[in-house]
Amino acid sequence: MHVYLVNSAVFLLWAFFFKPTGIDLGLGFAVMVIVPLATVLITKTNKDTPYILIMTWLQRWMYLFSVAGLASITVEIVWVGTLFSIVWLGATLVIACYGFFRLSLQGFRDAEEVLINVGCIYLAIGGGWFVLSAVQATTFLSYSQTIIELTAIHFHYSAFVLPIASGMLGRWLKRQSIPLTGFAYLAAGILVGPILVALGIEFGPPLEPVLVLIYIFFVFWLALIAIRFSFVLRGWLRWFLLLAHVVLFMTMVLSYVYSAGLAWAPQRLTIPDMVRFHGMANAFGYALLVLMVWIVVRPTADHTFRMPLQPMRGKKYIQDQLFNHVELKPTNALIKKWREYEHEQFQIEKVNPNVLQFHEQTSRYSLEATIKWQPPFRWLLLILLFVTKQLKQLHLPAGEIPMEGNTYTLVSTDQQHTTVWVRKHAQTKEPIFTAYYSNWLGSKRYNFIQLPLPFGVLTGLLLPLNDEGDGLYLMGDQTDPFTGVYLSFWKWTWKTPLRETFHLVEKEGTLHAKHAISFFRKEMITIKYVMNEDKSPQSGL
């Protein structure tokens, strides 16, 4: 923390000797104190999360970025100030990349994490406006220099600090097991708010006060929650959190008085008044206090997730790459020990043994599949089938298709036991599907399925669950924080909006399954299987 004490001392000396305007003071405080403190908060509370190394690197060099930002505000030579502002933009882009990568991996399930991630992304917009203020963009933008600078401040405070602080509050409430109904809606309002304010500035009265009022409603909601639960904390933390949100409450009232005055008069507050009262109070009264509270409390994320990836990547032909570059040994089972997957919602004693046997003797089953694509996705079917046929991967034409499959164990792998399931058309022998099957241990043990793609991998993380009878669910929808479908290219992984469910049951001595894939909540493709056990010996390669 000594580095940030030095930053604060440099800011105070700069403010004393250079006598900056109110707007410059707010920007200087952001680049020297607020953003560096926020990087400390993010780094300390996300030590084990993916992509944290880029934040650790930034924290190491943050002082230089901050000094460059301060120099940009100070120097009067436009091109020199612009160069320094671009350096500061680089810092905001690093923070935005962290937020984007983390959001892409975790998705939108946990509102508190979405707040933190999107807040990081918003900062890069503030960095862009910071550059525009340095380059004096009034010559090619229809905004005054004051509006440009205020927009830069807006995205350094309201769009950056407020979502991150709100996310930390959400984390802390979750850690305290405090139920909070509607927090997802509150998070959405806090994140949409900066855009509403920006639109209000663009269109002006009478729309501006309406949009500002919507934003203020969510900020009031947040402030009331923080004030209510601040008394759970002890000592100065309680009073700092309480005071920060009282200040936030009061500054939002000023904000509405100003925007309403623009629309309906009389205008009781001017821009200098807003900078002096609203801006300085938010910077020194809210942002500083709330960041100090959460740096001490350190509310960490509920869970972290690092995607383990097979080194195999598909190129043009997936199965050709598999058979030509990997040593395989024939086997029967996709899953060797179902007992390892047990948890409170999945006990194997409740599952029909014949249902479990399908994954334990997979190569002995032939599959009759009925594939149905739903509108509007069927309009893309011709393109999809052309591509998948060329790749020899995920080739799923509509209609009834007889399938045969072979399972193999990867030989000479340093990773855990991995089985490869290769499915082909039973009559034409055309490749349909090639996937790696293993497991991943998080809060529970998950079924981990990876499909090689050109230069990447599509991964399904499925959780076994008991159904209401003696069947089996493999859920990849939103059952828990980890389940879902992920797409990886190189070392970059993000969670897709695809949702996957697989339901396997026995009916009258025959196994039946329904495999459904949805895009967001819209069903995209449904595959119904009838599994017939083949008593003949398994064929090899």
XYZ file of C-alpha atoms in Angstrom:
541
model
C 0.000 0.000 0.000
C 2.990 2.344 0.338
C 2.891 2.964 -3.412
C -0.622 4.336 -3.097
C 0.373 6.569 -0.214
C 3.052 7.978 -2.523
C 0.408 8.439 -5.234
C -1.761 10.340 -2.791
C 1.147 12.538 -1.723
C 1.989 13.330 -5.351
C -1.645 14.219 -6.007
C -1.758 16.574 -3.012
C 1.482 18.302 -4.058
C 0.189 18.626 -7.619
C -3.096 20.096 -6.415
C -1.271 22.546 -4.135
C 1.247 23.846 -6.667
C -0.744 23.733 -9.934
C -4.127 24.882 -8.589
C -6.157 22.791 -11.063
C -9.779 23.463 -11.943
C -12.499 21.354 -10.335
C -12.764 19.097 -13.374
C -8.994 18.585 -13.583
C -8.927 17.906 -9.849
C -11.504 15.132 -10.292
C -9.606 13.588 -13.198
C -6.291 13.855 -11.363
C -7.749 12.184 -8.281
C -9.120 9.380 -10.456
C -5.827 8.587 -12.200
C -3.618 8.963 -9.116
C -5.783 7.521 -6.341
C -9.160 6.021 -7.276
C -8.244 3.739 -10.180
C -5.039 2.495 -8.473
C -7.042 1.723 -5.314
C -9.602 -0.142 -7.410
C -6.839 -2.269 -8.954
C -5.676 -3.140 -5.426
C -9.223 -4.152 -4.510
C -9.669 -6.299 -7.602
C -6.279 -7.979 -7.208
C -6.700 -8.714 -3.500
C -10.198 -10.159 -3.864
C -9.633 -12.214 -7.043
C -6.253 -13.860 -6.426
C -7.206 -17.273 -7.807
C -9.391 -16.188 -10.693
C -8.319 -16.597 -14.325
C -6.642 -13.642 -16.036
C -5.634 -12.073 -12.686
C -2.024 -12.028 -13.908
C -2.760 -9.073 -16.180
C -4.045 -7.137 -13.171
C -1.006 -8.158 -11.122
C 1.246 -6.873 -13.905
C -0.696 -3.611 -14.103
C -0.505 -3.093 -10.361
C 3.285 -3.420 -10.548
C 3.521 -0.580 -13.092
C 0.477 1.435 -12.086
C 2.515 4.339 -10.741
C 3.974 5.081 -14.179
C 0.554 4.966 -15.833
C -0.883 7.263 -13.167
C 1.920 9.811 -13.514
C 1.385 9.801 -17.287
C -2.317 10.494 -16.749
C -1.534 13.337 -14.365
C 1.002 14.777 -16.796
C -1.625 14.709 -19.547
C -3.904 16.898 -17.437
C -1.079 19.250 -16.511
C 0.870 20.026 -19.704
C -0.484 22.675 -22.033
C 1.124 21.396 -25.254
C -1.665 19.431 -26.920
C 0.395 16.745 -28.666
C 2.440 16.048 -25.525
C -0.697 15.824 -23.403
C -2.232 13.498 -25.981
C 0.745 11.129 -25.838
C 0.529 10.956 -22.053
C -3.229 10.398 -22.235
C -2.703 7.441 -24.574
C -0.437 5.879 -21.945
C -3.256 6.211 -19.410
C -5.673 4.758 -21.965
C -3.408 1.707 -22.055
C -3.952 1.159 -18.319
C -7.727 1.413 -18.696
C -7.623 -1.076 -21.578
C -5.721 -3.599 -19.447
C -8.388 -3.321 -16.742
C -11.138 -3.579 -19.367
C -9.513 -6.711 -20.846
C -9.514 -8.318 -17.416
C -13.203 -7.538 -17.018
C -14.050 -8.747 -20.516
C -12.118 -12.013 -20.257
C -13.566 -12.754 -16.837
C -17.105 -11.918 -17.952
C -16.709 -14.096 -21.034
C -15.639 -17.044 -18.885
C -18.187 -16.693 -16.083
C -21.154 -15.471 -18.063
C -24.026 -13.499 -16.542
C -25.178 -15.832 -13.777
C -23.823 -14.002 -10.697
C -25.000 -10.394 -10.658
C -22.269 -9.227 -8.283
C -19.531 -10.576 -10.563
C -21.159 -9.065 -13.645
C -21.138 -5.671 -11.895
C -17.404 -5.897 -11.247
C -16.554 -7.156 -14.719
C -18.657 -4.633 -16.631
C -17.377 -1.830 -14.393
C -13.859 -2.743 -15.514
C -14.976 -2.660 -19.148
C -16.605 0.754 -18.736
C -13.299 2.237 -17.566
C -11.862 1.882 -21.078
C -14.652 4.178 -22.319
C -13.488 6.681 -19.726
C -9.944 6.249 -21.013
C -11.138 7.002 -24.526
C -12.869 10.206 -23.435
C -9.749 11.087 -21.450
C -7.775 11.015 -24.709
C -10.468 13.095 -26.433
C -10.216 15.688 -23.685
C -6.425 15.835 -24.088
C -6.612 16.167 -27.860
C -9.286 18.875 -27.455
C -11.757 17.049 -29.649
C -14.156 20.000 -29.853
C -12.792 20.596 -33.348
C -14.431 17.404 -34.672
C -17.077 16.600 -32.023
C -20.239 18.551 -31.372
C -19.482 18.816 -27.652
C -17.829 21.504 -25.594
C -14.512 20.798 -23.888
C -16.311 20.824 -20.543
C -18.790 18.134 -21.617
C -15.957 15.946 -22.944
C -14.050 16.237 -19.675
C -17.160 15.591 -17.597
C -17.884 12.475 -19.658
C -14.367 11.229 -18.914
C -15.003 11.813 -15.202
C -18.401 10.095 -15.446
C -16.844 6.878 -16.783
C -14.026 6.965 -14.215
C -16.433 7.238 -11.271
C -20.123 6.444 -11.882
C -19.439 3.794 -14.530
C -16.339 2.288 -12.884
C -16.271 2.753 -9.113
C -20.026 2.447 -8.520
C -20.469 -0.950 -10.262
C -17.335 -2.370 -8.623
C -18.393 -1.143 -5.171
C -21.909 -2.506 -5.786
C -20.454 -5.862 -6.794
C -18.335 -5.980 -3.652
C -21.437 -5.211 -1.593
C -23.255 -8.078 -3.326
C -20.346 -10.440 -2.635
C -20.253 -9.432 1.008
C -24.005 -9.876 1.455
C -23.757 -13.328 -0.106
C -20.874 -14.205 2.221
C -22.987 -13.083 5.181
C -25.860 -15.286 3.905
C -28.075 -12.210 3.734
C -30.881 -12.835 1.209
C -31.383 -9.948 -1.152
C -34.383 -10.209 -3.430
C -34.030 -8.465 -6.752
C -30.270 -7.883 -6.630
C -30.004 -8.947 -10.275
C -32.438 -6.167 -11.246
C -30.510 -3.686 -9.128
C -27.277 -4.736 -10.857
C -28.874 -4.305 -14.282
C -30.024 -0.799 -13.339
C -26.594 0.198 -12.031
C -24.947 -1.026 -15.242
C -27.458 0.504 -17.636
C -27.484 3.774 -15.701
C -24.252 5.290 -17.098
C -25.507 4.671 -20.623
C -28.853 6.296 -19.774
C -27.061 9.363 -18.424
C -24.882 9.529 -21.544
C -27.987 9.326 -23.747
C -29.610 12.034 -21.662
C -26.655 14.335 -22.272
C -26.829 13.560 -25.986
C -30.564 14.204 -26.435
C -30.973 16.806 -23.702
C -34.284 17.950 -22.153
C -36.991 16.835 -21.753
C -35.637 13.270 -22.074
C -32.549 13.875 -19.911
C -34.269 14.263 -16.514
C -36.401 11.178 -17.184
C -33.361 9.001 -17.933
C -31.449 10.476 -15.001
C -34.406 9.738 -12.711
C -34.374 6.080 -13.757
C -30.684 5.857 -12.891
C -31.206 7.671 -9.598
C -33.893 5.176 -8.609
C -31.386 2.310 -8.769
C -28.667 4.320 -7.029
C -31.118 5.144 -4.209
C -31.993 1.469 -3.979
C -28.304 0.579 -3.686
C -27.653 3.301 -1.097
C -30.559 2.181 1.089
C -29.332 -1.436 1.057
C -25.779 -0.392 1.941
C -26.981 1.921 4.723
C -29.243 -0.772 6.152
C -26.561 -3.462 6.299
C -23.615 -1.197 7.136
C -24.398 -1.809 10.816
C -23.320 -5.449 10.393
C -19.747 -4.146 10.060
C -17.778 -2.966 13.075
C -15.781 0.092 14.000
C -14.788 2.659 11.419
C -15.792 0.336 8.549
C -19.425 0.712 9.577
C -19.268 4.508 9.640
C -17.254 4.817 6.414
C -19.718 2.621 4.498
C -22.657 4.477 6.003
C -21.187 7.917 5.277
C -20.193 6.953 1.721
C -23.734 6.006 0.800
C -25.299 8.963 2.573
C -23.039 11.146 0.413
C -24.048 9.155 -2.666
C -27.712 9.631 -1.783
C -27.312 13.403 -1.434
C -25.292 13.858 -4.635
C -27.941 12.008 -6.619
C -30.519 14.483 -5.361
C -28.302 17.304 -6.656
C -27.980 15.504 -9.979
C -31.731 15.399 -10.442
C -32.186 19.027 -9.383
C -29.661 20.004 -12.067
C -31.180 17.890 -14.881
C -34.732 18.929 -13.953
C -33.676 22.565 -13.984
C -32.411 22.171 -17.555
C -35.802 20.861 -18.649
C -38.344 22.732 -16.623
C -36.565 25.691 -14.987
C -35.756 27.479 -12.862
C -32.197 26.225 -13.104
C -30.865 26.377 -9.555
C -27.522 24.622 -10.210
C -24.907 25.312 -12.885
C -22.160 23.058 -14.210
C -19.547 24.659 -11.899
C -21.915 24.025 -8.976
C -22.279 20.378 -10.012
C -18.515 19.964 -10.289
C -18.006 21.585 -6.889
C -20.730 19.779 -4.947
C -21.766 16.671 -6.882
C -18.395 15.795 -8.391
C -16.103 16.512 -5.447
C -18.452 14.829 -2.977
C -18.620 11.678 -5.098
C -14.851 11.595 -5.617
C -13.673 12.352 -2.089
C -16.760 11.382 -0.124
C -18.076 8.270 -1.872
C -15.422 6.704 -4.115
C -12.527 7.015 -1.680
C -14.459 5.885 1.393
C -16.185 2.927 -0.225
C -12.984 1.605 -1.817
C -11.186 1.828 1.532
C -13.962 -0.189 3.176
C -13.922 -2.995 0.642
C -10.110 -3.160 0.504
C -10.155 -3.950 4.226
C -13.183 -6.285 4.159
C -11.936 -8.094 1.008
C -15.156 -9.828 -0.114
C -13.944 -12.614 -2.382
C -15.875 -14.360 -5.135
C -17.952 -17.404 -4.229
C -16.161 -19.572 -6.740
C -13.370 -19.560 -9.264
C -13.119 -21.564 -12.443
C -10.113 -22.455 -14.533
C -10.976 -24.322 -17.705
C -8.735 -27.412 -18.111
C -8.153 -27.906 -21.822
C -6.985 -30.853 -23.887
C -3.922 -29.956 -25.977
C -5.550 -31.461 -29.077
C -6.910 -28.902 -31.523
C -8.768 -29.746 -34.661
C -7.556 -28.453 -37.993
C -9.416 -29.085 -41.192
C -10.603 -32.627 -40.501
C -11.195 -33.407 -36.842
C -11.188 -37.201 -36.932
C -8.215 -37.339 -39.294
C -6.197 -35.277 -36.826
C -7.280 -37.554 -34.015
C -6.383 -40.853 -35.620
C -3.146 -39.630 -37.179
C -1.631 -37.833 -34.194
C -2.885 -39.563 -31.049
C -2.297 -43.109 -29.822
C -5.625 -44.724 -28.962
C -6.565 -47.940 -27.166
C -10.070 -49.446 -27.582
C -12.236 -49.400 -24.466
C -15.883 -49.720 -23.536
C -16.549 -46.988 -21.001
C -17.056 -43.244 -21.168
C -17.333 -43.202 -17.368
C -15.575 -45.807 -15.244
C -16.837 -44.962 -11.755
C -20.177 -43.258 -11.336
C -19.588 -43.284 -7.582
C -17.095 -40.410 -7.992
C -19.884 -38.143 -9.270
C -22.187 -38.506 -6.281
C -23.410 -35.414 -4.442
C -26.524 -34.401 -2.516
C -28.655 -34.288 -5.684
C -27.210 -37.389 -7.322
C -27.113 -40.849 -5.719
C -26.425 -43.759 -8.026
C -28.637 -46.091 -5.940
C -31.625 -44.140 -7.282
C -30.624 -44.666 -10.923
C -31.636 -47.705 -12.969
C -28.485 -49.882 -13.419
C -29.222 -50.177 -17.150
C -29.162 -46.377 -17.424
C -25.758 -46.232 -15.731
C -24.519 -49.067 -17.928
C -24.836 -46.968 -21.073
C -21.895 -44.785 -20.025
C -20.010 -47.804 -18.660
C -20.429 -49.939 -21.817
C -20.937 -47.241 -24.442
C -19.272 -49.015 -27.347
C -21.795 -51.864 -27.083
C -24.708 -49.601 -28.032
C -25.966 -48.464 -31.386
C -28.078 -45.322 -31.525
C -31.120 -44.437 -33.552
C -31.254 -40.641 -33.538
C -34.110 -38.380 -34.535
C -32.804 -34.858 -35.035
C -35.075 -31.830 -35.143
C -33.928 -28.256 -35.710
C -36.189 -25.489 -34.475
C -36.983 -22.233 -36.282
C -35.323 -19.815 -36.829
C -32.155 -21.948 -36.650
C -33.301 -24.296 -39.395
C -32.870 -21.413 -41.864
C -29.121 -21.635 -41.216
C -29.066 -25.401 -41.529
C -27.671 -25.608 -45.071
C -24.678 -23.465 -44.150
C -24.114 -25.298 -40.879
C -24.257 -28.717 -42.495
C -21.846 -27.694 -45.243
C -19.295 -26.552 -42.666
C -19.729 -29.475 -40.270
C -19.495 -32.021 -43.066
C -16.185 -30.551 -44.163
C -14.896 -30.563 -40.578
C -16.211 -34.067 -39.873
C -17.468 -32.748 -36.560
C -20.941 -32.030 -35.142
C -22.592 -33.046 -38.400
C -26.271 -33.272 -37.415
C -28.687 -33.160 -40.368
C -32.396 -33.187 -39.559
C -34.247 -36.498 -39.699
C -33.637 -40.061 -38.545
C -30.000 -41.177 -38.473
C -28.647 -44.580 -37.384
C -25.378 -44.113 -35.473
C -22.597 -46.394 -34.366
C -19.864 -45.458 -31.956
C -16.450 -46.556 -30.786
C -14.742 -45.507 -27.586
C -11.004 -45.254 -27.039
C -8.679 -44.362 -24.203
C -5.960 -41.815 -24.869
C -2.545 -43.388 -24.425
C 0.531 -41.452 -23.267
C -1.373 -38.546 -21.798
C -0.235 -36.668 -18.725
C -3.791 -35.762 -17.840
C -6.439 -37.747 -16.005
C -8.225 -40.681 -17.626
C -9.701 -39.435 -20.907
C -11.945 -41.359 -23.259
C -12.632 -40.463 -26.882
C -16.060 -41.249 -28.315
C -16.235 -41.367 -32.106
C -19.673 -41.540 -33.693
C -20.374 -42.285 -37.362
C -23.370 -42.826 -39.589
C -24.055 -46.555 -39.305
C -24.643 -46.948 -43.056
C -22.522 -44.337 -44.832
C -19.733 -44.327 -42.190
C -19.591 -40.527 -42.411
C -18.195 -38.903 -39.234
C -20.769 -37.239 -37.012
C -19.179 -36.471 -33.706
C -15.780 -36.757 -31.967
C -15.457 -35.822 -28.292
C -13.101 -36.213 -25.343
C -14.778 -37.386 -22.136
C -13.255 -36.851 -18.707
C -14.305 -35.199 -15.459
C -13.594 -32.002 -13.584
C -13.726 -31.535 -9.824
C -15.079 -28.205 -8.631
C -17.672 -27.869 -5.899
C -18.855 -31.250 -7.266
C -17.529 -33.621 -9.919
C -18.753 -32.735 -13.390
C -18.920 -34.572 -16.678
C -16.370 -32.785 -18.871
C -16.876 -33.114 -22.643
C -14.581 -31.408 -25.156
C -15.083 -31.285 -28.917
C -12.022 -30.235 -30.956
C -12.671 -27.466 -33.488
C -10.352 -25.664 -35.902
C -7.869 -23.959 -33.568
C -10.229 -24.304 -30.627
C -12.398 -26.462 -28.402
C -16.121 -26.499 -27.591
C -16.635 -27.732 -24.031
C -19.724 -28.937 -22.236
C -19.580 -29.004 -18.441
C -22.491 -31.175 -17.269
C -23.704 -31.988 -13.782
C -25.302 -35.411 -13.117
C -28.652 -35.212 -11.333
C -31.358 -37.675 -10.342
C -34.691 -37.239 -12.052
C -38.088 -37.826 -10.456
C -37.870 -41.555 -11.328
C -34.863 -43.803 -11.900
C -33.417 -41.922 -14.862
C -30.421 -39.634 -15.208
C -30.025 -35.961 -16.050
C -26.806 -34.408 -17.309
C -27.426 -30.681 -16.953
C -25.445 -28.026 -18.769
C -27.913 -25.172 -18.470
C -27.737 -22.867 -15.440
C -28.035 -25.516 -12.743
C -25.030 -24.159 -10.839
C -22.261 -21.578 -11.425
C -20.056 -23.921 -13.478
C -22.362 -25.838 -15.799
C -22.683 -24.616 -19.350
C -21.096 -24.654 -22.793
C -17.733 -22.945 -23.257
C -15.776 -22.006 -26.353
C -11.972 -21.777 -26.256
C -9.486 -20.411 -28.759
C -5.846 -20.599 -27.798
C -5.845 -19.685 -24.070
C -8.972 -17.551 -24.259
C -12.198 -19.139 -22.992
C -15.672 -17.679 -22.734
C -19.033 -19.015 -21.678
C -21.481 -19.204 -24.554
C -25.248 -18.585 -24.339
C -25.794 -22.242 -25.272
C -27.618 -24.406 -22.736
C -27.553 -28.181 -22.826
C -29.581 -30.918 -21.128
C -29.387 -34.698 -21.552
C -32.073 -36.958 -20.046
C -31.603 -40.753 -20.134
C -34.312 -43.214 -19.048
C -35.326 -46.846 -19.576
C -38.741 -47.567 -21.065
C -39.965 -51.139 -21.496
C -36.439 -52.540 -21.453
C -35.036 -50.016 -23.980
C -32.941 -46.945 -23.255
C -34.266 -43.613 -24.495
C -32.600 -40.206 -24.287
C -33.441 -36.624 -25.132
C -30.612 -34.209 -25.824
C -31.741 -30.564 -26.047
C -29.576 -27.543 -26.861
C -30.904 -23.999 -26.491
C -29.532 -20.613 -27.479
C -30.244 -18.407 -24.480
C -33.760 -19.686 -23.699
C -34.739 -20.488 -27.295
C -34.593 -24.177 -28.133
C -32.252 -24.709 -31.070
C -31.948 -28.463 -31.644
C -33.482 -31.584 -30.108
C -32.044 -35.070 -30.564
C -34.031 -38.082 -29.406
C -32.103 -41.343 -29.093
C -33.110 -44.961 -28.868
C -30.148 -47.050 -27.610
C -29.897 -50.693 -28.563
C -27.282 -52.874 -26.914
C -25.144 -54.842 -29.335
C -24.028 -58.199 -27.935
C -21.330 -58.689 -30.562
C -17.653 -57.938 -29.725
C -16.522 -54.332 -30.091
C -14.756 -53.538 -33.327
C -11.323 -51.902 -33.129
C -9.639 -49.197 -35.110
